[in-house]
Short mmCIF file of C-alpha atoms in Angstrom, two decimals:
data_model
loop_
_atom_site.label_atom_id
_atom_site.label_comp_id
_atom_site.label_asym_id
_atom_site.label_seq_id
_atom_site.Cartn_x
_atom_site.Cartn_y
_atom_site.Cartn_z
CA TRP A 25 -32.25 8.28 -18.21
CA PRO A 26 -32.55 4.47 -18.49
CA SER A 27 -34.89 2.69 -16.12
CA GLY A 28 -36.18 -0.84 -15.61
CA GLY A 29 -35.26 -3.14 -18.47
CA ALA A 30 -33.35 -0.38 -20.29
CA TRP A 31 -31.13 0.13 -17.24
CA LEU A 32 -30.42 -3.59 -17.07
CA LEU A 33 -29.43 -3.56 -20.74
CA VAL A 34 -27.07 -0.65 -20.17
CA ALA A 35 -25.58 -2.36 -17.11
CA ALA A 36 -25.12 -5.60 -19.04
CA ARG A 37 -23.35 -3.79 -21.88
CA ALA A 38 -21.12 -1.99 -19.39
CA LEU A 39 -20.27 -5.25 -17.65
CA LEU A 40 -19.43 -6.86 -20.97
CA GLN A 41 -17.12 -3.96 -21.76
CA LEU A 42 -15.44 -4.37 -18.36
CA LEU A 43 -14.86 -8.07 -18.99
CA ARG A 44 -13.31 -7.25 -22.34
CA SER A 45 -11.00 -4.77 -20.63
CA ASP A 46 -7.81 -5.94 -18.96
CA LEU A 47 -9.05 -5.40 -15.41
CA ARG A 48 -8.13 -7.13 -12.19
CA LEU A 49 -11.33 -8.93 -11.24
CA GLY A 50 -11.25 -8.84 -7.46
CA ARG A 51 -12.19 -6.78 -4.42
CA PRO A 52 -11.00 -3.42 -5.84
CA LEU A 53 -13.15 -3.85 -8.95
CA LEU A 54 -16.19 -4.96 -6.94
CA ALA A 55 -15.73 -2.02 -4.58
CA ALA A 56 -15.51 0.37 -7.54
CA LEU A 57 -18.70 -1.04 -9.06
CA ALA A 58 -20.50 -0.74 -5.72
CA LEU A 59 -19.41 2.89 -5.35
CA LEU A 60 -20.47 3.66 -8.90
CA ALA A 61 -23.88 2.11 -8.22
CA ALA A 62 -24.26 4.26 -5.10
CA LEU A 63 -23.16 7.33 -7.05
CA ASP A 64 -25.69 6.52 -9.77
CA TRP A 65 -28.46 6.31 -7.17
CA LEU A 66 -27.49 9.72 -5.76
CA CYS A 67 -27.16 11.30 -9.20
CA GLN A 68 -30.62 10.19 -10.27
CA ARG A 69 -32.12 11.90 -7.23
CA LEU A 70 -30.02 15.05 -7.03
CA LEU A 71 -29.09 16.00 -10.59
CA PRO A 72 -30.84 16.45 -13.93
CA PRO A 73 -30.22 13.53 -16.32
CA PRO A 74 -27.53 15.18 -18.51
CA ALA A 75 -25.46 16.30 -15.51
CA ALA A 76 -25.93 12.96 -13.76
CA LEU A 77 -24.78 11.10 -16.83
CA ALA A 78 -21.69 13.30 -17.14
CA VAL A 79 -20.76 12.86 -13.46
CA LEU A 80 -21.27 9.11 -13.57
CA ALA A 81 -19.31 8.73 -16.81
CA ALA A 82 -16.38 10.76 -15.44
CA ALA A 83 -16.34 8.83 -12.16
CA GLY A 84 -16.53 5.51 -13.97
CA TRP A 85 -13.71 6.42 -16.34
CA ILE A 86 -11.44 7.55 -13.48
CA ALA A 87 -12.15 4.51 -11.30
CA LEU A 88 -11.87 1.87 -14.01
CA SER A 89 -8.82 3.41 -15.66
CA ARG A 90 -7.04 3.19 -12.29
CA LEU A 91 -7.99 -0.48 -12.02
CA ALA A 92 -7.06 -1.50 -15.56
CA ARG A 93 -3.78 -3.33 -15.98
CA PRO A 94 -1.32 -1.00 -17.69
CA GLN A 95 -0.12 -1.99 -21.12
CA ARG A 96 3.30 -3.61 -20.85
CA LEU A 97 6.16 -3.45 -23.31
CA PRO A 98 7.85 -6.72 -24.29
CA VAL A 99 11.07 -7.59 -22.49
CA ALA A 100 12.81 -8.77 -25.69
CA THR A 101 16.55 -8.11 -25.29
CA ARG A 102 16.31 -5.13 -22.96
CA ALA A 103 19.24 -4.46 -20.63
CA VAL A 104 18.92 -2.83 -17.19
CA LEU A 105 21.53 -1.66 -14.69
CA ILE A 106 20.54 -1.90 -11.02
CA THR A 107 22.58 -0.47 -8.15
CA GLY A 108 22.65 -1.82 -4.60
CA CYS A 109 21.97 -5.50 -5.36
CA ASP A 110 23.77 -6.89 -2.30
CA SER A 111 20.44 -7.17 -0.51
CA GLY A 112 16.85 -5.96 -0.25
CA PHE A 113 15.00 -4.36 -3.12
CA GLY A 114 17.99 -4.41 -5.46
CA LYS A 115 18.69 -8.12 -5.05
CA GLU A 116 15.03 -9.14 -5.40
CA THR A 117 14.54 -6.87 -8.43
CA ALA A 118 17.63 -8.32 -10.12
CA LYS A 119 16.31 -11.85 -9.59
CA LYS A 120 12.87 -11.02 -10.96
CA LEU A 121 14.10 -9.12 -14.02
CA ASP A 122 16.55 -11.91 -14.81
CA SER A 123 13.74 -14.46 -14.63
CA MET A 124 11.72 -12.31 -17.06
CA GLY A 125 14.51 -12.37 -19.64
CA PHE A 126 16.23 -9.03 -19.05
CA THR A 127 19.96 -8.65 -19.37
CA VAL A 128 20.74 -7.47 -15.84
CA LEU A 129 23.86 -5.57 -14.81
CA ALA A 130 23.74 -5.77 -11.01
CA THR A 131 26.12 -3.67 -8.94
CA VAL A 132 27.21 -4.77 -5.46
CA LEU A 133 29.54 -3.33 -2.86
CA GLU A 134 31.42 -6.62 -2.56
CA LEU A 135 31.59 -9.32 -5.24
CA ASN A 136 31.84 -11.99 -2.52
CA SER A 137 29.00 -10.71 -0.34
CA PRO A 138 26.20 -13.18 0.51
CA GLY A 139 23.83 -11.32 -1.81
CA ALA A 140 26.29 -11.42 -4.70
CA ILE A 141 26.88 -15.13 -4.19
CA GLU A 142 23.12 -15.74 -4.15
CA LEU A 143 22.64 -13.85 -7.41
CA ARG A 144 25.53 -15.68 -9.02
CA THR A 145 24.03 -19.00 -7.95
CA CYS A 146 20.35 -18.58 -8.75
CA CYS A 147 20.34 -16.31 -11.81
CA SER A 148 21.05 -16.98 -15.47
CA PRO A 149 24.40 -16.29 -17.20
CA ARG A 150 22.83 -13.10 -18.60
CA LEU A 151 23.19 -11.43 -15.19
CA ARG A 152 26.54 -9.72 -14.69
CA LEU A 153 27.80 -8.64 -11.29
CA LEU A 154 29.75 -5.37 -11.07
CA GLN A 155 31.54 -4.01 -8.02
CA LEU A 156 30.47 -0.41 -7.31
CA ASP A 157 30.97 1.99 -4.45
CA LEU A 158 29.04 5.15 -5.36
CA THR A 159 31.39 7.28 -3.27
CA LYS A 160 34.37 6.35 -5.51
CA PRO A 161 34.55 8.07 -8.91
CA GLY A 162 36.87 5.34 -10.18
CA ASP A 163 34.24 2.68 -9.52
CA ILE A 164 31.59 4.73 -11.30
CA SER A 165 33.85 5.27 -14.33
CA ARG A 166 34.61 1.56 -14.53
CA VAL A 167 30.89 0.65 -14.41
CA LEU A 168 30.09 3.24 -17.09
CA GLU A 169 32.76 1.84 -19.41
CA PHE A 170 31.62 -1.74 -18.84
CA THR A 171 27.98 -0.83 -19.49
CA LYS A 172 28.79 0.99 -22.72
CA ALA A 173 30.94 -1.92 -23.95
CA HIS A 174 28.42 -4.65 -23.10
CA THR A 175 25.21 -3.01 -24.36
CA THR A 176 26.34 -2.13 -27.89
CA SER A 177 24.03 -4.75 -29.43
CA THR A 178 21.01 -4.38 -27.13
CA GLY A 179 21.30 -0.80 -25.90
CA LEU A 180 20.61 0.16 -22.28
CA TRP A 181 16.89 0.32 -21.59
CA GLY A 182 16.81 1.17 -17.92
CA LEU A 183 18.73 2.42 -14.89
CA VAL A 184 17.45 1.57 -11.41
CA ASN A 185 19.03 3.84 -8.78
CA ASN A 186 18.38 1.62 -5.79
CA ALA A 187 21.54 1.90 -3.69
CA GLY A 188 20.91 3.89 -0.52
CA HIS A 189 22.69 4.73 2.70
CA ASN A 190 21.75 5.74 6.24
CA GLU A 191 23.85 5.28 9.35
CA VAL A 192 22.33 7.46 12.08
CA VAL A 193 18.86 7.71 13.59
CA ALA A 194 18.98 10.79 15.78
CA ASP A 195 17.98 14.44 15.93
CA ALA A 196 19.68 16.62 13.34
CA GLU A 197 21.63 18.42 16.06
CA LEU A 198 22.94 15.11 17.37
CA SER A 199 23.85 13.78 13.91
CA PRO A 200 27.44 14.52 12.83
CA VAL A 201 27.80 16.70 9.74
CA ALA A 202 29.81 13.84 8.25
CA THR A 203 26.62 11.76 8.31
CA PHE A 204 24.82 14.32 6.16
CA ARG A 205 27.75 14.29 3.75
CA SER A 206 27.91 10.49 3.52
CA CYS A 207 24.17 10.26 2.85
CA MET A 208 24.44 12.89 0.14
CA GLU A 209 27.47 11.18 -1.40
CA VAL A 210 25.60 7.90 -1.93
CA ASN A 211 21.94 8.89 -2.20
CA PHE A 212 22.41 12.07 -4.26
CA PHE A 213 25.84 12.63 -5.79
CA GLY A 214 26.42 8.96 -6.59
CA ALA A 215 23.03 8.66 -8.28
CA LEU A 216 23.62 11.96 -10.09
CA GLU A 217 27.03 10.97 -11.47
CA LEU A 218 25.90 7.51 -12.57
CA THR A 219 22.70 8.81 -14.16
CA LYS A 220 24.51 11.56 -16.07
CA GLY A 221 27.08 9.07 -17.31
CA LEU A 222 24.41 6.73 -18.66
CA LEU A 223 22.15 9.39 -20.20
CA PRO A 224 23.62 9.07 -23.72
CA LEU A 225 22.67 5.37 -23.74
CA LEU A 226 19.24 6.03 -22.21
CA ARG A 227 18.49 8.84 -24.65
CA SER A 228 19.45 6.57 -27.54
CA SER A 229 17.06 3.83 -26.37
CA ARG A 230 14.34 6.26 -25.19
CA GLY A 231 14.55 4.27 -22.01
CA ARG A 232 13.70 4.54 -18.32
CA ILE A 233 15.22 5.92 -15.13
CA VAL A 234 13.78 4.46 -11.92
CA THR A 235 14.96 5.78 -8.55
CA VAL A 236 14.09 4.36 -5.14
CA GLY A 237 13.37 7.30 -2.87
CA SER A 238 11.68 7.47 0.51
CA PRO A 239 8.65 9.15 2.13
CA ALA A 240 11.28 10.62 4.51
CA GLY A 241 12.19 12.87 1.60
CA ASP A 242 8.63 14.18 1.40
CA MET A 243 7.80 14.67 5.07
CA PRO A 244 9.86 15.38 8.20
CA TYR A 245 10.28 11.94 9.74
CA PRO A 246 11.73 12.35 13.25
CA CYS A 247 15.44 11.51 13.51
CA LEU A 248 15.96 10.93 9.78
CA GLY A 249 17.25 14.39 8.91
CA ALA A 250 20.42 13.26 7.12
CA TYR A 251 18.71 10.47 5.19
CA GLY A 252 15.55 12.45 4.45
CA THR A 253 17.31 15.52 3.09
CA SER A 254 19.39 13.37 0.70
CA LYS A 255 16.24 11.61 -0.52
CA ALA A 256 14.46 14.94 -0.96
CA ALA A 257 17.38 16.18 -3.04
CA VAL A 258 17.44 13.13 -5.31
CA ALA A 259 13.65 13.26 -5.77
CA LEU A 260 13.85 16.88 -6.94
CA LEU A 261 16.74 15.95 -9.23
CA MET A 262 14.70 13.17 -10.81
CA ASP A 263 11.73 15.49 -11.28
CA THR A 264 14.10 17.85 -13.09
CA PHE A 265 15.36 15.02 -15.28
CA SER A 266 11.76 14.02 -15.97
CA CYS A 267 10.98 17.45 -17.44
CA GLU A 268 14.25 17.92 -19.29
CA LEU A 269 14.35 14.43 -20.83
CA LEU A 270 10.75 14.45 -22.01
CA PRO A 271 11.66 15.53 -25.57
CA TRP A 272 14.10 12.59 -25.74
CA GLY A 273 11.40 10.08 -24.81
CA VAL A 274 13.12 9.07 -21.56
CA LYS A 275 10.60 8.42 -18.76
CA VAL A 276 11.56 8.94 -15.13
CA SER A 277 9.84 7.35 -12.12
CA ILE A 278 10.40 7.54 -8.37
CA ILE A 279 9.50 4.70 -6.01
CA GLN A 280 8.53 5.87 -2.50
CA PRO A 281 8.27 2.64 -0.49
CA GLY A 282 6.88 2.25 2.99
CA CYS A 283 8.75 0.36 5.71
CA PHE A 284 9.92 -3.07 4.55
CA LYS A 285 12.08 -5.67 6.28
CA THR A 286 15.19 -5.49 4.17
CA GLU A 287 18.45 -6.91 5.51
CA SER A 288 19.57 -3.51 6.80
CA VAL A 289 16.31 -3.08 8.71
CA ARG A 290 16.56 -6.53 10.28
CA ASN A 291 20.18 -6.05 11.40
CA VAL A 292 19.50 -4.88 14.95
CA GLY A 293 23.11 -5.42 15.97
CA GLN A 294 24.28 -2.95 13.34
CA TRP A 295 21.92 -0.27 14.65
CA GLU A 296 23.12 -0.94 18.20
CA LYS A 297 26.75 -0.40 17.12
CA ARG A 298 25.81 2.84 15.37
CA LYS A 299 24.03 4.08 18.50
CA GLN A 300 27.08 3.30 20.64
CA LEU A 301 29.33 5.06 18.12
CA LEU A 302 27.07 8.12 18.23
CA LEU A 303 27.20 8.20 22.03
CA ALA A 304 30.97 7.78 22.06
CA ASN A 305 31.57 10.67 19.66
CA LEU A 306 28.89 13.07 20.88
CA PRO A 307 30.31 16.37 22.21
CA GLN A 308 30.05 16.54 25.99
CA GLU A 309 27.90 19.66 25.84
CA LEU A 310 25.27 17.90 23.71
CA LEU A 311 25.41 14.77 25.85
CA GLN A 312 24.77 16.87 28.95
CA ALA A 313 21.90 18.77 27.32
CA TYR A 314 20.11 15.76 25.83
CA GLY A 315 21.25 12.92 28.08
CA LYS A 316 22.02 9.28 27.33
CA ASP A 317 18.43 8.29 28.21
CA TYR A 318 17.16 10.51 25.40
CA ILE A 319 19.29 8.72 22.79
CA GLU A 320 18.39 5.31 24.24
CA HIS A 321 14.74 6.30 23.97
CA LEU A 322 15.11 7.25 20.30
CA HIS A 323 16.87 3.96 19.61
CA GLY A 324 14.15 1.95 21.34
CA GLN A 325 11.39 3.81 19.50
CA PHE A 326 13.15 3.23 16.19
CA LEU A 327 13.47 -0.52 16.82
CA ARG A 328 9.80 -0.63 17.82
CA SER A 329 8.79 0.98 14.54
CA LEU A 330 10.84 -1.57 12.57
CA ARG A 331 8.74 -4.39 14.02
CA LEU A 332 5.85 -3.04 11.93
CA ALA A 333 7.83 -3.38 8.68
CA MET A 334 6.48 -5.60 5.91
CA SER A 335 8.51 -8.72 5.15
CA ASP A 336 7.17 -9.17 1.60
CA LEU A 337 9.28 -7.02 -0.72
CA SER A 338 7.25 -7.84 -3.85
CA PRO A 339 5.19 -4.59 -3.86
CA VAL A 340 8.39 -2.59 -4.36
CA VAL A 341 9.80 -5.05 -6.91
CA ASP A 342 6.50 -4.94 -8.83
CA ALA A 343 6.53 -1.12 -8.80
CA ILE A 344 10.08 -1.04 -10.21
CA THR A 345 9.12 -3.58 -12.88
CA ASP A 346 6.06 -1.55 -13.86
CA ALA A 347 8.12 1.63 -14.09
CA LEU A 348 10.47 -0.16 -16.48
CA LEU A 349 7.89 -1.84 -18.70
CA ALA A 350 4.60 0.08 -18.52
CA ALA A 351 3.77 1.93 -21.72
CA ARG A 352 2.81 4.89 -19.51
CA PRO A 353 4.69 4.56 -16.22
CA ARG A 354 3.70 6.69 -13.26
CA ARG A 355 5.87 9.55 -12.06
CA ARG A 356 5.49 8.27 -8.47
CA TYR A 357 4.83 4.83 -7.01
CA TYR A 358 3.88 4.32 -3.36
CA PRO A 359 4.20 0.61 -2.49
CA GLY A 360 3.46 -0.29 1.11
CA GLN A 361 0.67 -0.20 3.63
CA GLY A 362 -0.73 3.05 4.97
CA LEU A 363 1.18 5.42 2.67
CA GLY A 364 -2.00 6.90 1.21
CA LEU A 365 -3.19 7.86 4.70
CA MET A 366 0.23 9.25 5.61
CA TYR A 367 0.39 11.50 2.55
CA PHE A 368 -3.23 12.63 3.05
CA ILE A 369 -2.44 13.65 6.63
CA HIS A 370 0.80 15.35 5.56
CA TYR A 371 -0.75 17.44 2.80
CA TYR A 372 -4.21 18.23 4.15
CA LEU A 373 -4.21 18.26 7.96
CA PRO A 374 -2.82 20.92 10.35
CA GLU A 375 0.86 20.87 11.21
CA GLY A 376 0.28 19.76 14.80
CA LEU A 377 -1.68 16.69 13.72
CA ARG A 378 0.94 15.86 11.09
CA ARG A 379 3.69 15.96 13.71
CA ARG A 380 1.76 13.83 16.18
CA PHE A 381 0.95 11.25 13.50
CA LEU A 382 4.61 10.86 12.51
CA GLN A 383 5.58 10.57 16.16
CA ALA A 384 2.97 7.89 16.79
CA PHE A 385 3.88 6.03 13.61
CA PHE A 386 7.68 6.30 13.84
CA ILE A 387 9.45 7.94 16.79
CA SER A 388 7.88 9.80 19.69
CA HIS A 389 10.41 12.02 21.44
CA CYS A 390 10.86 12.39 25.16
CA LEU A 391 12.14 15.59 26.75
CA PRO A 392 15.91 16.15 26.69
CA ARG A 393 17.58 16.00 30.08
CA ALA A 394 18.07 19.77 30.31
CA LEU A 395 14.32 20.38 29.88
CA GLN A 396 13.09 17.77 32.36
CA PRO A 397 11.48 18.99 35.60
CA GLY A 398 13.97 19.41 38.40
CA GLN A 399 16.91 20.32 36.19
CA PRO A 400 18.51 23.75 36.80
CA GLY A 401 16.86 26.31 34.56
CA ALA A 402 14.51 23.75 33.03
CA THR A 403 11.51 25.38 31.39
CA PRO A 404 9.69 22.99 29.05
CA PRO A 405 8.42 24.81 25.97
CA GLN A 406 4.68 25.43 25.81
CA ASP A 407 4.24 23.17 22.77
CA ALA A 408 5.99 20.31 24.56
CA ALA A 409 3.86 20.70 27.65
CA GLN A 410 0.70 20.51 25.59
CA ASP A 411 1.80 17.58 23.40
CA PRO A 412 0.30 14.32 24.75
CA ASN A 413 2.73 12.29 22.62
CA LEU A 414 5.81 13.77 24.31
CA SER A 415 7.18 11.90 27.31
CA LEU A 416 8.22 14.23 30.13
CA GLY A 417 10.70 11.85 31.71
CA PRO A 418 13.09 9.10 30.79
CA SER A 419 11.67 6.88 28.07
CA PRO A 420 9.48 3.93 29.05
CA ALA A 421 10.53 2.35 25.76
CA VAL A 422 14.02 1.61 27.13
CA ALA A 423 12.57 -0.76 29.70
CA ARG A 424 10.36 -2.62 27.23
#
C-alpha cells in the first residue's frame, strides 16, 4: 500500500488521468474526490491492502464513470421527429436540435398556434412544422407518409414522443371515465401508433426512440390517476420496445421529468375552467359524499404545488438531446430537483411514509364531507384519524 511520497506519486498520476478524461471539473468532481479520499482513509484502517485496493478501485471507477461526459455522436444530417411542439419541452427541444444542425420535423396541434409561429420565426428552413392530433388516425397516417417521403436521403434517426395530455386533477372516483380514455388515447395509443409506424425507418437507421414520461407513472401521485396510469402504460410499452428492438440496434430511453413550469402548468385559468367543468358534471351522489369544499381543497393544493415548479426547462431538453446523441444513452433520465429523494422514498421506505411524502410534496387530502365529524353516520377511518397530514375539516388552502 503506497505511503508518503509513493502515495503522492500515485495521487498525481490519478489526477493526471482525470484531467485527460472528459470530466466536468466542478463541485460534483470535487465531492467525488473528497469521498474517495475519505473511503481510502477508512480502507487503510479497516481492510487488508488487497481488499482495500479493490474496494477503492471499484468505488473510483463507479464515481468517475458517472461524472465523465458521455461520448456523443455527430449530428451530421440526422433527422428527428418531435411531437407536441406547440409549447414546453417539445418547443424548446425543437429549437435546440435545430440550432445543432438536425433536420427537425416538429408536430403541433395547430399550425397557427403561438408556439408554431415562434418556431417558424426563429428556426432554420430545415425545421418543418406538421399538424398532428394523436387522437386522429388520419393525422397520424399523414405524418407517417410525410416523414417517409422527406427522410429518404437522410433517414430518420430519432422519434421524440413528447406530446402529453391531462385535463383533470381529482380522485380517481371523481374523474370521469372519459378522462382516462382521453389520456390513454394521447399518452399511450397515440404514441404506440406513431412509434409502430416509424419503426421501419428507425430500424433502418439503428436510431433512437425517446419518450417523455412522468414520475406519476411510477408512483401513486394523489389526484393524477388518469394521467399516471397512461404514463405507466407507455413506460412499460417503451421498456418492451427496448428489449425487442435491441437486436436491431435501436435504443429506447424514457425521460421522467420533475415539475417544470411549462405553458400548461402556468395556465391557471385553464385549470380553473377544468375544475368548474368537473363540478358541473359530477353526479349528485358523489358531490354530496365528497362536497364542493373537498374539490376546492384539491384544486388549491394542486396550484400550491405548481408554485414550486422549475422555470428552466433546459434539464429536460438536455436529457432528450443526450438520449438522441449519446453513444450509450441511459434507459431512464430523471431531470429535475428532488427526484432522487422521491424515488428513494418510494422504493425503500414503508408505505405510510411514502404516502405522507407524496401528500406533503403534491396534494394533501382533507376528509370528504360524508366523513367529517357531525355528519350523519360519519365514522372517519382509523388510518385517516392517525394521519397528521389529513385535514379533518374544510381545507385551509381554499382561504389562502
